[in-house]
């Protein structure tokens, strides 16, 4: 299946093509892994002719998934440049994290509060662990988005959001599917009654 489409289930839609390109460019085995309590993601350097390996927990919200992905790719890039010669979250890693975060800032992938939290994380020389608390808290605020409901359970004319942030209005039942209009483009899409979506409260 198409990498970009799979990735768009986990990261904000505009971010998916960039991550897909990195996976190819760096020849990385990228795996969506089951939820681990001890870590969000993992990077393994390419030993014995293997590829680089990155895994990220499936149960992160799209922003946390993306930040974790960039975090791990910064480990990969640092390994490419220094092999074992740089500390895991040292200055070299930090500069790469910053650089690799840039395309997502340019595409305005993050809401303002997260952009701010990520920036202060990047500016703070003491913040170096995989789970800096302030950034973690800011990301956590978006967790409720992962509890979606089925389209069929919404009232007609309800506005809802997909995981990638696109918003739609539920308009009518056509045969067994729901006709919904994307708010931004006014284009019509047909949704399975069981599609998982996130109602946007109108008031
Ligand atoms: Zn790390």
JSON list of N, CA and C and ligand atoms in Angstrom, two decimals, residues 41-43 68 71-72 74-75 88-89 93 121 128-131, ligand 1:
[
{"chain": "A", "resi": 41, "resn": "UNK", "atom": "N", "xyz": [9.10, 6.15, 20.92]},
{"chain": "A", "resi": 41, "resn": "UNK", "atom": "CA", "xyz": [9.71, 5.73, 19.67]},
{"chain": "A", "resi": 41, "resn": "UNK", "atom": "C", "xyz": [11.09, 5.18, 19.91]},
{"chain": "A", "resi": 42, "resn": "UNK", "atom": "N", "xyz": [11.70, 4.68, 18.85]},
{"chain": "A", "resi": 42, "resn": "UNK", "atom": "CA", "xyz": [12.98, 4.01, 18.99]},
{"chain": "A", "resi": 42, "resn": "UNK", "atom": "C", "xyz": [13.76, 4.11, 17.69]},
{"chain": "A", "resi": 43, "resn": "UNK", "atom": "N", "xyz": [15.08, 4.29, 17.82]},
{"chain": "A", "resi": 43, "resn": "UNK", "atom": "CA", "xyz": [15.95, 4.29, 16.64]},
{"chain": "A", "resi": 43, "resn": "UNK", "atom": "C", "xyz": [17.06, 3.26, 16.81]},
{"chain": "A", "resi": 68, "resn": "UNK", "atom": "N", "xyz": [7.65, 12.70, 17.64]},
{"chain": "A", "resi": 68, "resn": "UNK", "atom": "CA", "xyz": [8.45, 11.51, 17.93]},
{"chain": "A", "resi": 68, "resn": "UNK", "atom": "C", "xyz": [9.20, 11.03, 16.68]},
{"chain": "A", "resi": 71, "resn": "UNK", "atom": "N", "xyz": [12.04, 13.31, 16.04]},
{"chain": "A", "resi": 71, "resn": "UNK", "atom": "CA", "xyz": [13.04, 13.01, 17.08]},
{"chain": "A", "resi": 71, "resn": "UNK", "atom": "C", "xyz": [13.90, 11.81, 16.65]},
{"chain": "A", "resi": 72, "resn": "UNK", "atom": "N", "xyz": [13.25, 10.75, 16.19]},
{"chain": "A", "resi": 72, "resn": "UNK", "atom": "CA", "xyz": [13.99, 9.53, 15.82]},
{"chain": "A", "resi": 72, "resn": "UNK", "atom": "C", "xyz": [14.79, 9.74, 14.53]},
{"chain": "A", "resi": 74, "resn": "UNK", "atom": "N", "xyz": [16.11, 12.47, 13.66]},
{"chain": "A", "resi": 74, "resn": "UNK", "atom": "CA", "xyz": [17.28, 13.28, 14.04]},
{"chain": "A", "resi": 74, "resn": "UNK", "atom": "C", "xyz": [18.37, 12.36, 14.60]},
{"chain": "A", "resi": 75, "resn": "UNK", "atom": "N", "xyz": [17.98, 11.28, 15.31]},
{"chain": "A", "resi": 75, "resn": "UNK", "atom": "CA", "xyz": [18.98, 10.28, 15.74]},
{"chain": "A", "resi": 75, "resn": "UNK", "atom": "C", "xyz": [19.64, 9.64, 14.52]},
{"chain": "A", "resi": 88, "resn": "UNK", "atom": "N", "xyz": [23.63, 10.76, 22.61]},
{"chain": "A", "resi": 88, "resn": "UNK", "atom": "CA", "xyz": [22.28, 10.53, 22.10]},
{"chain": "A", "resi": 88, "resn": "UNK", "atom": "C", "xyz": [21.41, 11.80, 21.96]},
{"chain": "A", "resi": 89, "resn": "UNK", "atom": "N", "xyz": [21.42, 12.66, 22.96]},
{"chain": "A", "resi": 89, "resn": "UNK", "atom": "CA", "xyz": [20.63, 13.88, 22.83]},
{"chain": "A", "resi": 89, "resn": "UNK", "atom": "C", "xyz": [21.52, 15.11, 23.00]},
{"chain": "A", "resi": 93, "resn": "UNK", "atom": "N", "xyz": [22.65, 16.15, 17.86]},
{"chain": "A", "resi": 93, "resn": "UNK", "atom": "CA", "xyz": [21.28, 15.67, 17.69]},
{"chain": "A", "resi": 93, "resn": "UNK", "atom": "C", "xyz": [20.29, 16.84, 17.69]},
{"chain": "A", "resi": 121, "resn": "UNK", "atom": "N", "xyz": [11.27, 24.09, 23.56]},
{"chain": "A", "resi": 121, "resn": "UNK", "atom": "CA", "xyz": [12.02, 22.85, 23.76]},
{"chain": "A", "resi": 121, "resn": "UNK", "atom": "C", "xyz": [13.35, 22.90, 23.00]},
{"chain": "A", "resi": 128, "resn": "UNK", "atom": "N", "xyz": [16.68, 17.70, 26.99]},
{"chain": "A", "resi": 128, "resn": "UNK", "atom": "CA", "xyz": [17.36, 16.80, 26.08]},
{"chain": "A", "resi": 128, "resn": "UNK", "atom": "C", "xyz": [16.75, 15.40, 26.03]},
{"chain": "A", "resi": 129, "resn": "UNK", "atom": "N", "xyz": [15.91, 15.08, 26.96]},
{"chain": "A", "resi": 129, "resn": "UNK", "atom": "CA", "xyz": [15.41, 13.70, 26.99]},
{"chain": "A", "resi": 129, "resn": "UNK", "atom": "C", "xyz": [14.35, 13.49, 25.94]},
{"chain": "A", "resi": 130, "resn": "UNK", "atom": "N", "xyz": [13.98, 12.24, 25.75]},
{"chain": "A", "resi": 130, "resn": "UNK", "atom": "CA", "xyz": [12.95, 11.89, 24.76]},
{"chain": "A", "resi": 130, "resn": "UNK", "atom": "C", "xyz": [11.59, 12.43, 25.17]},
{"chain": "A", "resi": 131, "resn": "UNK", "atom": "N", "xyz": [11.41, 12.71, 26.43]},
{"chain": "A", "resi": 131, "resn": "UNK", "atom": "CA", "xyz": [10.07, 13.13, 26.86]},
{"chain": "A", "resi": 131, "resn": "UNK", "atom": "C", "xyz": [10.14, 14.35, 27.76]},
{"chain": "B", "resi": 1, "resn": "LIG", "atom": "ZN1", "xyz": [15.94, 10.01, 21.71]}
]
